Structures are given as C-alpha cells and as structure tokens.
C-alpha cells in the first residue's frame, strides 16, 4: 500500500531520531525497521544501537534502557548524528537518560502510560517530569497513551494483555513512519515473514502499525510531517549492513577468493558474538563454525585449522584477546596464516560490554610475551569491515603470519548502506602449497621467499614431514634451536617480515591539503565524526586536513613525512592516548590527544570545538 497524508509536508535534508524504552519494548526492532525502510527509500543512513549491559536488567530502571539512534539524509553522512531532532520514549527511565540529547525545539513523543508512580520509583525520580513547564517551553511535546491505544487497536484479535502490550512498539513505529514520510510496506512484509506462523500476532502487529500511522494523520498535535528525499549515491546494488555482518561476508568472500574452506573457532563474547551467528548462515559456502569451551580452545582450534591448510579465523573482544595471548604467540612462532578479530569494548576487565572504546590498540600491538609482532588492520566503518577482512586474509597468506583485525562496538553494531561488490571483479587470493621435494634437496619448512614467508606445507603431503611447536626454530630446518645467534636472527626476521608489509600497502591518503596548520589523525570507528568535523572546519575556511589510518602495523610508509608537514597534529581517540603514544615514539612529533572514555563515540560538535580552538591558537601565534 502507498500511504498519503492530507497534512502539510515539509522537506528537510536529514533527520536524527532516537527510540528508547525498556529492553523488552522492542526498540532495537523498531530502529532496525526504520533504518531498513529509510535505506529502501534511497536515503543515506547511519545508526547507533545502544544496549543494556545486563541480559535482562530490571524493567523500568535506568540500567535497563535500550536505545536505537538513526540518522537518514538526502546527502552523504558519516555519523548517526549529534543532537536529536526527535526522541521517542516509552517510559520515565528512558526519558531521564536521554532527554539531554534532544535539541531545543525538537520533537518529544512520550508514551504517557509509562509515566506513573511505579515507573518514577524505578527510574529514581520524585515527580512527573512531564509536568515541568520548562519541558513544554523547550520542546514540542506529544503525549500519547500508546499502551492503551495499542490494546484498543488489537482488541479484536483476542490476545492476552501481556501479548497485546508487546505490540506497542509497532504503534510507535507507525507514528514515526507517518511523521517522517516512511512507507509501511517494507514493515508489513517483515511482519508477514516474522510472524506468519502466528497469524493472530501478525494481524495484531499490523493493526498496531496502522493505528500509529492513523494517530499521526488525525491528531491535532502535528500540523505537518517531514520528508527526506533520496540521496545521490554511486550507482549500484546496495544493502543496509552492520559491521559484524560485513566482517562475516568479507571472510566468506576471502575464502572463496583463495579457494579455501573457512574455519571459524570462537567463544561467545559481546560485541563479537554476532560474527559467529552470521557465519552459521553460510554453511553452503563451505563455512565451518566451532563454538569452543573457552577462549584458549577457540584460538588453538584456529591454529590447528591453519596448520591443516584451511582459512582459519577466531574472534573475541578485549578480555578474550587477553586469554588468547599465549596461543597468538604460538601462531607467530609457527608462522601460520590466520585472522584474529578483536571487536573492542569498554574495559578494563569486564568493563562496559555493550559500549564502545578503542583501548585495545597497545594490547594487540604488544600483548604477547617476547618479541611477537603481528600486522594490525582496523576498518573505519561497517561497510569497510568487508574490505578489511579480505585484505587481512590476503596479507596473512602472502606473508604466512597471523593478522589482527581490530574493530569496535560502534562499528560492529552500527550500520550504513553498503554497495555490494561484484565478485568477478575482486582479485584472486593465491594460496600455494609445496607438493613434494625438489630433487634430492631436503624440505626446509622455514625457507623464505621475497616476502620472508615460509612455505605452507599441508600435513600428509609425501616427503614434506616437518616440525612445528612453540620452541624457537632453527632457520631453514625448523628444528628446535637454543643457539643465541639463531634466536636473534629469527626474531629479526619475523619483525622484518611484518615491517616489509609497508612496501605494498597503500600510502596514507589525506582529506584536504597535504600541508597546513592542523592535521587530524584518526583510526577505527572515529572516522565518521572526524571526517565530518574536518569537513565543517574546512567549509569555515580553516586550514585543516584529515588522515584516517586503517593499517595500524606497519603504518603506511609516508606517515612520518605527513605528520611533519603540519604545525599541529591532533589525535582523537576513545582511549587515553594510545595511537598518540605510538606516533610520538616512532616519529618524534608532539601530537596532541583528544581523548574520551565514556563508552560513547565522539560528537562532531565537540571535535569541531577542539579543532577550532587549535586553529585559533595558531592564528594568534602567527599574529604575535
């Protein structure tokens, strides 16, 4: 069906909306459907889901609030937005934890049935915040008895009160769809696919969805709705994709490009678990998933798979990477190709399981005993996870080395429109294995090619018996060696192999001029905020450029020259300054850190403020 409104329609370039409620209120479902519907409408989309850390936090409490933020626009965007144009809250706890992010004059839609004495007590507030005069002065407040109206809308379907109340997220969805000119059709198809085997529930959800849309159309609370036109994206086939989904698809693509079956050995941990969930869907592509009993078993199973000649991958978050550390060192010693994925979260220890952080960079660089260097790659966005997964496997096989792929919770759970690549145009990943002896010469498992990579000999190949293990290897033969000069040589060789990767990765690109006053250097999930902030500063006439690093170890070969071409280097990070420390140590450049440890991404506005401050300081020093 195509819905039409009789009310005024105002065209806007973009909207940022956040949907919040109890963790059982279906806010993630509502947000996902709004995202998919907006993507189908041709908008550029960026999302930021926000989950409670507890599996089932107490209902009505602040700790139990679940949120989903989405920005959809008619122009290219890189973040889910800073301040909110609209906020939908289902109870008092959702209100008090999110109202500060709603811009002045923004739309506040409230489920008034979620504001009562019981809810106030659970949210630890003394009075009804909806009664405050200042609220009506600052925001456009729309109070809706969603729970009651949903029950009325679904009454004909004979559901219990408990089941009927679960439909209120679809009522909210219908109202949001009306307000922002979204079609009901995609969600109607979703309801049929999701609840088709429960026709009474499916019908009730449809009724609630239509009732929400009808309320927006008939109430006098809204004088107009808003329309965001389609964005001008590069021609191609697009799908909305989350970071963990893109990682999984990238791994499958890499296995096909290298003609290798994919083995994924892992242990569940937030926010990396969805990679396992996604890969289980692709058994028809030769994907084998193994949920181990612990993190150590998971990484060791991947090492065994790599030794057997299979594409081997394991994944975890910071606490699990700590447990995998010794076995990762074994992988370095064995010089086997494999991928270790770290989807970072707030730490230390259990920390903030559902919040984002970038504080594992030093861990993956140095968190193994001895000299055990590994290449480290970091995707910059959900869609980029696909490309970096393929690149990680290419480097692993060409250099016979374990590769660390460093994502984070913001990228893993965020989403964006992703242009689906054409498989036939992707370059093959060539994996070669020795097939036997060359004449009478003995097989040397640690002989080196131009990349300093040793041969990947498959166990069981005639005449290619060789020794592997954690004890130091004699160069060439692979025999156990305690010779001090050999140990020095092997440590130097393993380090040189990783450093040599810099020769064939791309040089660091720059958004803006290659010299100037201020260079913003970022990595990982801060890309969108940094890029947008620098773009705004450039439009304001400031001499500012942006370099976003995706190859963390080794760093691109032109980084040192680039850093020294600017008067001030700013390094925004969601940690206490880890990349800044590495850049200072390696290139002797006095980088300035912009650091944040709140479990939340950078807002564009706070970065613009920091950049502007440093640009102004430089101008004053020039004038002086």
Coordinates of C-alpha atoms in Angstrom, one line a residue:
X1 CA 0.0 0.0 0.0
X2 CA 1.1 3.6 -0.5
X3 CA 0.2 5.9 2.3
X4 CA -0.7 9.5 1.7
X5 CA -1.3 12.3 4.1
X6 CA -3.7 15.2 3.9
X7 CA -1.4 17.4 6.1
X8 CA 1.4 19.7 5.1
X9 CA 4.7 18.0 4.2
X10 CA 7.9 19.8 5.0
X11 CA 11.0 18.8 3.0
X12 CA 14.3 18.5 5.1
X13 CA 17.8 17.3 4.2
X14 CA 18.1 15.0 7.2
X15 CA 16.6 13.7 10.4
X16 CA 18.1 12.2 13.5
X17 CA 15.8 10.3 15.7
X18 CA 16.3 8.1 18.8
X19 CA 13.9 5.5 20.0
X20 CA 14.2 4.5 23.7
X21 CA 12.4 2.2 26.1
X22 CA 12.8 -0.8 28.3
X23 CA 15.0 -3.6 27.0
X24 CA 11.8 -5.6 26.4
X25 CA 10.0 -2.9 24.5
X26 CA 11.3 -3.8 21.1
X27 CA 13.3 -0.6 20.5
X28 CA 16.0 -2.4 18.5
X29 CA 13.4 -3.9 16.2
X30 CA 11.8 -0.5 15.8
X31 CA 15.1 1.1 14.9
X32 CA 16.1 -1.6 12.6
X33 CA 12.9 -1.4 10.6
X34 CA 13.1 2.4 10.4
X35 CA 16.7 2.0 9.2
X36 CA 15.8 -0.6 6.5
X37 CA 12.8 1.4 5.4
X38 CA 14.9 4.6 5.1
X39 CA 17.5 2.7 3.1
X40 CA 14.9 1.4 0.7
X41 CA 13.7 5.0 0.3
X42 CA 17.1 5.8 -1.0
X43 CA 18.4 7.8 2.0
X44 CA 21.9 7.6 3.2
X45 CA 21.7 6.1 6.7
X46 CA 23.8 5.7 9.8
X47 CA 22.8 4.1 13.0
X48 CA 23.9 3.7 16.7
X49 CA 22.2 1.0 18.7
X50 CA 22.7 1.3 22.5
X51 CA 22.1 -1.9 24.5
X52 CA 21.9 -2.5 28.3
X53 CA 24.9 -4.4 29.6
X54 CA 22.7 -6.9 31.6
X55 CA 21.0 -9.7 29.7
X56 CA 17.7 -8.7 31.4
X57 CA 18.1 -5.6 33.5
X58 CA 15.1 -4.8 35.9
X59 CA 12.2 -3.3 34.0
X60 CA 11.7 0.4 34.3
X61 CA 15.2 1.1 35.6
X62 CA 17.8 3.4 34.1
X63 CA 20.2 0.4 33.6
X64 CA 17.5 -1.4 31.6
X65 CA 17.0 1.4 29.0
X66 CA 17.6 0.2 25.4
X67 CA 18.0 2.8 22.6
X68 CA 18.5 3.0 18.9
X69 CA 19.6 6.2 17.1
X70 CA 19.3 6.6 13.3
X71 CA 20.1 9.5 11.0
X72 CA 18.7 9.4 7.5
X73 CA 19.5 12.1 5.0
X74 CA 19.3 13.2 1.3
X75 CA 23.1 13.8 1.3
X76 CA 26.1 11.7 2.3
X77 CA 26.5 11.3 6.0
X78 CA 29.2 9.6 8.2
X79 CA 27.7 9.5 11.7
X80 CA 24.3 8.8 13.3
X81 CA 24.1 12.4 14.3
X82 CA 24.9 14.5 17.4
X83 CA 21.8 16.2 18.7
X84 CA 18.4 14.7 18.1
X85 CA 15.6 16.1 16.0
X86 CA 13.1 13.7 17.6
X87 CA 13.1 11.5 20.6
X88 CA 10.6 8.7 21.3
X89 CA 10.5 7.5 24.9
X90 CA 8.4 4.6 26.2
X91 CA 8.8 5.1 30.0
X92 CA 10.2 7.5 32.6
X93 CA 13.7 5.9 32.8
X94 CA 14.1 6.3 29.0
X95 CA 13.1 10.0 29.4
X96 CA 15.6 10.9 32.1
X97 CA 18.5 9.1 30.5
X98 CA 18.1 10.6 27.0
X99 CA 16.3 14.0 27.2
X100 CA 19.6 15.9 27.4
X101 CA 20.4 14.9 23.8
X102 CA 17.2 16.4 22.2
X103 CA 17.9 19.7 20.6
X104 CA 15.8 22.8 21.7
X105 CA 12.6 22.8 19.6
X106 CA 13.0 19.1 18.9
X107 CA 10.0 16.7 18.9
X108 CA 9.5 14.6 22.1
X109 CA 7.0 11.8 21.7
X110 CA 6.1 10.2 25.0
X111 CA 4.2 7.0 25.9
X112 CA 2.3 8.7 28.7
X113 CA 1.2 5.2 30.1
X114 CA 4.9 4.7 31.0
X115 CA 4.8 7.6 33.4
X116 CA 3.3 6.6 36.7
X117 CA 4.3 6.3 40.4
X118 CA 5.8 2.8 39.9
X119 CA 7.8 3.9 36.9
X120 CA 9.0 7.1 38.8
X121 CA 10.3 5.0 41.7
X122 CA 12.1 2.6 39.4
X123 CA 13.7 5.5 37.5
X124 CA 14.6 7.1 40.8
X125 CA 12.8 10.4 40.2
X126 CA 10.4 12.1 42.7
X127 CA 7.9 13.9 40.4
X128 CA 6.5 13.5 36.9
X129 CA 9.0 15.3 34.6
X130 CA 6.2 15.8 32.0
X131 CA 4.6 18.3 34.4
X132 CA 7.5 20.7 34.2
X133 CA 6.7 24.0 32.4
X134 CA 10.3 24.2 31.1
X135 CA 9.7 21.0 29.2
X136 CA 6.9 22.5 27.1
X137 CA 8.9 25.7 26.6
X138 CA 12.0 23.8 25.2
X139 CA 10.5 21.0 23.2
X140 CA 7.5 20.1 21.1
X141 CA 6.0 17.5 23.4
X142 CA 3.4 15.0 22.1
X143 CA 1.9 12.8 24.8
X144 CA 0.3 9.6 23.6
X145 CA -1.4 6.8 25.6
X146 CA 0.4 4.2 23.5
X147 CA -0.2 1.2 25.7
X148 CA -4.0 1.9 26.0
X149 CA -4.3 2.8 22.3
X150 CA -2.4 -0.3 21.3
X151 CA -4.7 -2.5 23.4
X152 CA -7.7 -0.9 21.8
X153 CA -6.2 -1.4 18.3
X154 CA -5.5 -5.1 18.7
X155 CA -8.6 -6.0 20.9
X156 CA -10.3 -7.8 18.0
X157 CA -7.5 -10.3 17.8
X158 CA -8.2 -11.9 21.2
X159 CA -4.7 -11.6 22.6
X160 CA -3.8 -11.6 26.2
X161 CA -2.9 -8.2 27.8
X162 CA 0.7 -9.2 28.0
X163 CA 1.0 -10.1 24.3
X164 CA -1.1 -7.1 23.3
X165 CA 1.3 -4.8 25.1
X166 CA 4.2 -6.2 23.2
X167 CA 2.6 -4.6 20.0
X168 CA 3.1 -1.1 21.3
X169 CA 6.5 -0.8 19.5
X170 CA 4.6 -1.2 16.2
X171 CA 2.2 1.5 17.3
X172 CA 5.2 3.8 17.9
X173 CA 6.7 2.6 14.6
X174 CA 3.5 3.6 12.7
X175 CA 3.5 7.0 14.3
X176 CA 7.2 7.6 13.5
X177 CA 6.6 6.4 9.9
X178 CA 3.8 8.9 9.5
X179 CA 5.9 11.8 11.0
X180 CA 8.8 11.2 8.6
X181 CA 7.1 10.0 5.5
X182 CA 8.2 6.4 5.6
X183 CA 6.3 3.6 3.8
X184 CA 4.5 0.9 5.8
X185 CA 5.1 -1.6 3.0
X186 CA 8.5 -3.0 4.0
X187 CA 7.5 -3.5 7.6
X188 CA 4.3 -5.2 6.5
X189 CA 6.4 -7.7 4.6
X190 CA 8.6 -8.1 7.7
X191 CA 5.7 -8.8 9.9
X192 CA 4.4 -11.5 7.5
X193 CA 7.8 -13.1 7.3
X194 CA 8.5 -12.9 11.1
X195 CA 5.1 -13.8 12.5
X196 CA 3.5 -15.6 9.6
X197 CA 3.2 -18.8 11.6
X198 CA 1.2 -16.9 14.3
X199 CA -1.5 -15.2 12.3
X200 CA -3.2 -13.6 15.3
X201 CA 0.1 -12.0 16.4
X202 CA 0.9 -10.9 12.8
X203 CA -2.6 -9.4 12.4
X204 CA -2.3 -7.6 15.8
X205 CA 1.1 -6.1 14.9
X206 CA -0.3 -4.9 11.5
X207 CA -3.3 -3.3 13.4
X208 CA -1.0 -1.6 15.8
X209 CA 1.2 -0.3 13.0
X210 CA -1.8 1.1 11.1
X211 CA -3.2 2.6 14.3
X212 CA 0.1 4.5 15.0
X213 CA 0.1 5.9 11.4
X214 CA -3.6 6.9 11.7
X215 CA -3.0 8.7 15.0
X216 CA -0.3 10.8 13.4
X217 CA -2.7 11.6 10.5
X218 CA -5.7 12.5 12.7
X219 CA -4.2 14.1 15.8
X220 CA -4.0 17.9 16.1
X221 CA -0.7 17.5 17.9
X222 CA 1.1 17.5 14.5
X223 CA 0.5 20.2 11.9
X224 CA 2.9 18.7 9.4
X225 CA 5.1 15.7 8.6
X226 CA 8.6 15.7 7.2
X227 CA 10.0 14.2 4.0
X228 CA 13.7 13.4 3.3
X229 CA 14.4 12.9 -0.4
X230 CA 16.6 10.1 -1.7
X231 CA 20.4 10.7 -1.6
X232 CA 22.6 10.7 -4.7
X233 CA 24.7 7.6 -4.1
X234 CA 27.0 6.0 -6.6
X235 CA 25.0 3.7 -8.9
X236 CA 25.0 0.0 -7.9
X237 CA 23.2 -2.5 -5.8
X238 CA 23.0 -1.5 -2.1
X239 CA 22.0 -3.2 1.1
X240 CA 22.0 -2.0 4.7
X241 CA 24.8 -3.7 6.6
X242 CA 26.1 -3.8 10.1
X243 CA 29.8 -4.1 10.9
X244 CA 29.7 -7.7 12.2
X245 CA 27.7 -8.8 9.2
X246 CA 30.2 -7.2 6.8
X247 CA 33.1 -8.9 8.6
X248 CA 31.3 -12.3 8.2
X249 CA 30.6 -11.6 4.5
X250 CA 34.2 -10.4 4.0
X251 CA 35.6 -13.6 5.5
X252 CA 33.3 -15.8 3.3
X253 CA 34.4 -13.7 0.2
X254 CA 38.1 -14.2 1.2
X255 CA 37.6 -17.9 1.5
X256 CA 36.2 -18.1 -2.0
X257 CA 38.8 -15.8 -3.5
X258 CA 41.5 -18.1 -2.0
X259 CA 39.7 -21.4 -2.8
X260 CA 39.9 -22.3 0.9
X261 CA 37.2 -23.6 3.2
X262 CA 36.6 -21.2 6.2
X263 CA 37.0 -22.5 9.7
X264 CA 35.8 -20.1 12.5
X265 CA 36.7 -21.2 16.0
X266 CA 35.3 -18.9 18.7
X267 CA 33.8 -18.4 22.2
X268 CA 30.8 -16.1 22.6
X269 CA 31.6 -12.6 23.9
X270 CA 29.9 -9.2 23.4
X271 CA 30.2 -7.5 21.0
X272 CA 31.8 -10.1 18.7
X273 CA 29.3 -12.9 19.1
X274 CA 27.2 -11.8 16.0
X275 CA 30.1 -12.8 13.7
X276 CA 29.5 -16.4 14.8
X277 CA 25.8 -16.0 14.4
X278 CA 26.2 -14.6 10.9
X279 CA 28.7 -17.2 9.7
X280 CA 26.5 -20.1 10.7
X281 CA 24.2 -19.0 7.9
X282 CA 26.8 -19.8 5.2
X283 CA 27.5 -23.5 5.6
X284 CA 26.6 -23.9 1.9
X285 CA 29.8 -21.9 1.1
X286 CA 32.0 -24.3 3.0
X287 CA 32.0 -22.4 6.3
X288 CA 32.6 -24.4 9.4
X289 CA 31.9 -22.8 12.7
X290 CA 33.0 -24.2 16.1
X291 CA 31.9 -22.8 19.5
X292 CA 34.7 -23.8 21.8
X293 CA 34.5 -24.3 25.5
X294 CA 36.7 -21.3 26.2
X295 CA 38.8 -18.6 24.5
X296 CA 42.0 -20.7 24.7
X297 CA 40.4 -23.6 23.0
X298 CA 38.9 -21.3 20.3
X299 CA 42.3 -19.8 19.2
X300 CA 44.0 -23.2 19.4
X301 CA 41.4 -24.7 17.2
X302 CA 42.1 -22.0 14.6
X303 CA 45.8 -22.7 14.8
X304 CA 45.1 -26.3 14.1
X305 CA 42.9 -25.4 11.2
X306 CA 45.7 -23.2 9.8
X307 CA 48.3 -25.9 10.1
X308 CA 45.9 -28.2 8.2
X309 CA 45.7 -25.8 5.3
X310 CA 42.4 -24.2 6.0
X311 CA 41.4 -20.5 6.2
X312 CA 41.4 -20.1 10.0
X313 CA 39.7 -17.3 11.9
X314 CA 39.0 -16.6 15.6
X315 CA 37.2 -13.6 17.2
X316 CA 36.7 -12.1 20.6
X317 CA 36.8 -8.8 22.5
X318 CA 39.5 -7.4 24.8
X319 CA 39.1 -9.9 27.7
X320 CA 39.1 -12.8 25.4
X321 CA 42.1 -11.5 23.5
X322 CA 44.0 -11.4 26.8
X323 CA 43.2 -15.2 27.2
X324 CA 44.3 -15.9 23.6
X325 CA 47.6 -14.1 24.1
X326 CA 49.9 -17.1 24.6
X327 CA 48.4 -19.1 21.6
X328 CA 48.7 -16.0 19.4
X329 CA 52.4 -16.0 20.2
X330 CA 52.4 -19.7 19.2
X331 CA 50.9 -18.6 15.9
X332 CA 53.7 -16.0 15.4
X333 CA 56.3 -18.7 16.1
X334 CA 54.7 -21.2 13.8
X335 CA 54.3 -18.5 11.1
X336 CA 50.9 -19.7 10.0
X337 CA 48.3 -17.6 8.2
X338 CA 45.2 -16.9 10.3
X339 CA 43.0 -13.9 11.4
X340 CA 42.3 -12.9 14.9
X341 CA 39.4 -10.4 15.2
X342 CA 39.1 -8.1 18.2
X343 CA 35.8 -6.2 18.5
X344 CA 36.7 -3.7 21.2
X345 CA 34.5 -2.8 24.1
X346 CA 35.0 -0.6 27.2
X347 CA 37.5 -2.0 29.7
X348 CA 39.4 -3.0 31.7
X349 CA 38.3 -6.4 32.9
X350 CA 34.5 -7.0 32.1
X351 CA 34.2 -3.2 31.8
X352 CA 31.4 -1.9 29.6
X353 CA 30.4 -5.0 27.5
X354 CA 27.9 -3.1 25.3
X355 CA 29.7 0.2 25.0
X356 CA 32.4 1.2 22.5
X357 CA 36.1 2.0 23.2
X358 CA 39.4 1.9 21.4
X359 CA 41.6 0.9 24.3
X360 CA 43.0 -2.4 22.9
X361 CA 45.5 -0.9 20.4
X362 CA 48.5 -1.4 22.7
X363 CA 47.2 -4.8 23.7
X364 CA 47.1 -6.1 20.2
X365 CA 50.4 -4.5 19.3
X366 CA 52.4 -5.7 22.3
X367 CA 50.2 -8.0 24.4
X368 CA 52.2 -11.2 23.9
X369 CA 55.3 -12.4 25.6
X370 CA 58.6 -11.9 23.8
X371 CA 59.1 -10.2 20.5
X372 CA 55.9 -11.3 18.7
X373 CA 55.0 -8.7 16.1
X374 CA 51.7 -9.0 14.1
X375 CA 50.2 -7.0 11.3
X376 CA 47.2 -5.0 12.7
X377 CA 44.4 -3.7 10.4
X378 CA 41.4 -1.5 11.6
X379 CA 38.3 -0.9 9.5
X380 CA 36.8 2.5 9.6
X381 CA 33.1 1.8 9.1
X382 CA 30.6 -1.0 8.9
X383 CA 30.9 -1.4 5.2
X384 CA 34.7 -1.1 5.3
X385 CA 34.8 -4.3 7.5
X386 CA 34.2 -6.3 4.4
X387 CA 37.2 -4.9 2.5
X388 CA 39.5 -5.2 5.5
X389 CA 38.5 -8.8 6.2
X390 CA 39.6 -9.7 2.6
X391 CA 42.7 -7.6 3.0
X392 CA 43.6 -9.3 6.3
X393 CA 43.5 -12.7 4.7
X394 CA 45.5 -11.6 1.7
X395 CA 48.3 -10.3 3.9
X396 CA 48.1 -13.4 6.1
X397 CA 48.6 -15.8 3.2
X398 CA 51.2 -13.7 1.3
X399 CA 53.3 -13.3 4.4
X400 CA 52.5 -16.5 6.4
X401 CA 51.6 -14.6 9.5
X402 CA 48.7 -14.2 11.9
X403 CA 46.9 -10.9 11.3
X404 CA 44.9 -8.9 13.9
X405 CA 41.7 -7.2 12.7
X406 CA 40.7 -4.5 15.1
X407 CA 37.1 -3.5 15.1
X408 CA 35.0 -1.9 17.9
X409 CA 31.5 -1.9 19.3
X410 CA 30.5 1.2 17.4
X411 CA 31.4 -0.3 14.1
X412 CA 30.1 -3.8 14.9
X413 CA 26.6 -2.7 15.8
X414 CA 26.3 0.4 13.6
X415 CA 25.0 0.2 10.0
X416 CA 25.2 2.0 6.7
X417 CA 24.2 1.5 3.1
X418 CA 26.8 -0.7 1.5
X419 CA 27.4 -1.1 -2.2
X420 CA 27.6 -4.8 -2.9
X421 CA 30.8 -5.6 -4.8
X422 CA 30.8 -7.7 -8.0
X423 CA 32.5 -11.0 -7.1
X424 CA 34.0 -11.5 -10.5
X425 CA 35.9 -8.1 -10.3
X426 CA 37.6 -9.0 -7.0
X427 CA 41.2 -10.1 -7.4
X428 CA 42.0 -13.7 -6.5
X429 CA 44.0 -14.5 -3.4
X430 CA 46.6 -17.1 -4.5
X431 CA 47.5 -19.7 -1.9
X432 CA 50.3 -22.1 -2.9
X433 CA 51.4 -25.3 -1.2
X434 CA 54.6 -27.3 -1.9
X435 CA 53.6 -30.6 -3.5
X436 CA 56.9 -32.6 -2.9
X437 CA 60.6 -32.4 -2.9
X438 CA 62.7 -30.6 -5.5
X439 CA 65.1 -33.3 -6.5
X440 CA 67.2 -34.6 -3.6
X441 CA 67.2 -31.4 -1.6
X442 CA 65.6 -31.8 1.9
X443 CA 62.4 -29.9 2.6
X444 CA 63.0 -26.7 4.5
X445 CA 59.9 -25.6 6.3
X446 CA 61.4 -22.2 7.2
X447 CA 62.9 -21.3 3.9
X448 CA 61.9 -17.8 2.8
X449 CA 60.5 -16.1 -0.3
X450 CA 60.7 -12.4 -1.3
X451 CA 58.1 -11.6 1.4
X452 CA 60.1 -13.5 4.0
X453 CA 57.2 -16.0 4.1
X454 CA 57.9 -19.7 4.7
X455 CA 56.1 -22.4 2.7
X456 CA 52.6 -23.5 3.7
X457 CA 53.1 -27.3 3.6
X458 CA 49.9 -29.4 4.2
X459 CA 50.3 -32.2 6.7
X460 CA 50.3 -35.6 4.9
X461 CA 52.0 -34.3 1.7
X462 CA 54.6 -37.0 0.8
X463 CA 58.2 -36.2 1.8
X464 CA 57.2 -32.9 3.5
X465 CA 57.2 -34.0 7.1
X466 CA 58.3 -31.1 9.3
X467 CA 58.4 -30.0 13.0
X468 CA 56.2 -27.3 14.5
X469 CA 55.8 -26.1 18.1
X470 CA 56.4 -23.2 20.5
X471 CA 60.1 -23.7 21.0
X472 CA 62.4 -21.5 18.9
X473 CA 63.1 -22.8 15.4
X474 CA 66.3 -23.2 13.6
X475 CA 66.2 -21.0 10.5
X476 CA 65.5 -23.2 7.4
X477 CA 65.2 -26.6 9.0
X478 CA 62.6 -25.8 11.7
X479 CA 64.5 -27.9 14.2
X480 CA 64.4 -26.8 17.9
X481 CA 67.3 -24.4 18.5
X482 CA 68.7 -22.8 21.6
X483 CA 71.5 -21.1 19.7
X484 CA 71.6 -17.4 20.7
X485 CA 72.6 -16.1 17.3
X486 CA 69.8 -18.1 15.7
X487 CA 67.3 -16.7 18.1
X488 CA 68.4 -13.1 17.3
X489 CA 68.2 -13.9 13.6
X490 CA 64.7 -15.4 13.8
X491 CA 63.3 -12.5 16.0
X492 CA 64.8 -10.0 13.5
X493 CA 63.3 -12.0 10.5
X494 CA 59.8 -12.2 12.0
X495 CA 59.9 -8.4 12.7
X496 CA 61.3 -7.6 9.2
X497 CA 58.5 -9.7 7.6
X498 CA 55.9 -7.5 9.3
X499 CA 57.7 -4.3 8.6
X500 CA 58.1 -5.3 4.9
X501 CA 54.3 -5.2 4.5
X502 CA 54.6 -1.4 4.4
X503 CA 56.1 -1.7 1.0
X504 CA 52.9 -2.9 -0.7
X505 CA 50.1 -1.4 1.4
X506 CA 48.7 2.0 0.1
X507 CA 50.3 5.2 1.2
X508 CA 48.3 7.2 3.6
X509 CA 45.7 9.4 1.9
X510 CA 44.6 12.8 3.1
X511 CA 41.2 14.6 3.1
X512 CA 42.3 18.1 2.3
X513 CA 45.7 19.7 1.7
X514 CA 48.9 17.7 2.4
X515 CA 50.4 20.6 4.3
X516 CA 48.8 23.2 6.6
X517 CA 48.0 24.3 10.1
X518 CA 46.2 21.3 11.6
X519 CA 46.1 17.6 10.7
X520 CA 43.6 15.4 12.4
X521 CA 44.7 11.7 12.6
X522 CA 42.2 9.1 13.5
X523 CA 41.6 5.3 13.4
X524 CA 38.8 2.8 13.8
X525 CA 35.2 3.9 14.5
X526 CA 36.1 7.6 15.0
X527 CA 36.3 8.1 11.2
X528 CA 32.8 9.4 10.7
X529 CA 32.9 12.0 13.4
X530 CA 36.4 13.2 12.5
X531 CA 35.7 13.4 8.7
X532 CA 32.5 15.3 9.3
X533 CA 34.2 17.7 11.8
X534 CA 37.1 18.4 9.5
X535 CA 34.7 19.0 6.6
X536 CA 32.8 21.6 8.6
X537 CA 36.0 23.3 9.6
X538 CA 37.3 23.4 6.0
X539 CA 33.9 24.9 5.0
X540 CA 34.5 27.6 7.7
X541 CA 37.8 28.5 6.0
X542 CA 40.2 26.7 8.4
X543 CA 43.5 25.1 7.3
X544 CA 42.6 21.6 8.5
X545 CA 43.2 18.1 6.9
X546 CA 42.2 14.6 8.0
X547 CA 44.3 11.4 7.8
X548 CA 42.4 8.2 8.8
X549 CA 44.7 5.2 9.4
X550 CA 43.5 1.7 8.5
X551 CA 46.8 -0.1 8.6
X552 CA 48.0 0.2 12.2
X553 CA 51.0 -2.1 12.0
X554 CA 53.0 -1.5 10.0
X555 CA 51.9 2.1 9.5
X556 CA 51.8 3.5 5.9
X557 CA 55.3 4.4 4.8
X558 CA 54.5 8.1 4.3
X559 CA 53.0 8.8 7.7
X560 CA 56.2 10.3 9.2
X561 CA 56.6 12.8 6.4
X562 CA 52.9 13.7 6.5
X563 CA 52.9 14.3 10.3
X564 CA 55.8 16.8 9.9
X565 CA 54.0 18.7 7.2
X566 CA 51.6 20.3 9.7
X567 CA 52.1 22.7 12.5
X568 CA 49.7 20.9 14.8
X569 CA 48.7 17.2 14.9
X570 CA 45.5 16.2 16.7
X571 CA 44.8 12.6 17.5
X572 CA 41.2 11.9 18.7
X573 CA 40.8 8.5 20.3
X574 CA 38.4 6.7 22.6
X575 CA 41.2 5.8 24.9
X576 CA 43.8 7.6 27.0
X577 CA 46.1 8.3 24.0
X578 CA 47.5 5.0 22.6
X579 CA 48.0 5.9 18.9
X580 CA 49.3 9.3 20.0
X581 CA 52.0 7.4 22.1
X582 CA 53.0 5.3 19.1
X583 CA 53.2 8.2 16.7
X584 CA 55.3 10.3 19.2
X585 CA 57.7 7.4 19.8
X586 CA 58.1 6.4 16.2
X587 CA 58.2 9.9 14.5
X588 CA 59.2 12.3 17.3
X589 CA 56.2 14.5 16.5
X590 CA 54.5 16.2 19.5
X591 CA 50.9 15.0 18.8
X592 CA 48.1 16.4 20.9
X593 CA 45.5 14.0 22.1
X594 CA 41.7 14.4 22.2
X595 CA 40.7 11.6 24.5
X596 CA 37.3 10.3 25.7
X597 CA 36.4 7.3 27.9
X598 CA 32.7 7.4 28.3
X599 CA 31.5 4.4 26.3
X600 CA 30.1 6.8 23.6
X601 CA 31.5 7.9 20.3
X602 CA 32.8 11.5 19.7
X603 CA 30.1 14.0 18.8
X604 CA 31.0 16.1 15.7
X605 CA 30.4 19.3 17.6
X606 CA 33.0 18.5 20.3
X607 CA 35.6 17.8 17.7
X608 CA 34.8 21.0 15.8
X609 CA 35.2 22.9 19.0
X610 CA 38.6 21.3 19.7
X611 CA 39.9 21.9 16.1
X612 CA 38.6 25.5 16.1
X613 CA 40.4 26.1 19.4
X614 CA 43.8 24.9 18.0
X615 CA 43.3 26.8 14.7
X616 CA 42.6 30.0 16.6
X617 CA 45.6 29.4 18.8
X618 CA 47.8 29.1 15.7
X619 CA 46.4 32.2 14.2
X620 CA 47.1 34.2 17.4
X621 CA 50.7 32.9 17.5
X622 CA 51.2 33.9 13.8
X623 CA 49.8 37.4 14.5
X624 CA 52.1 37.7 17.6

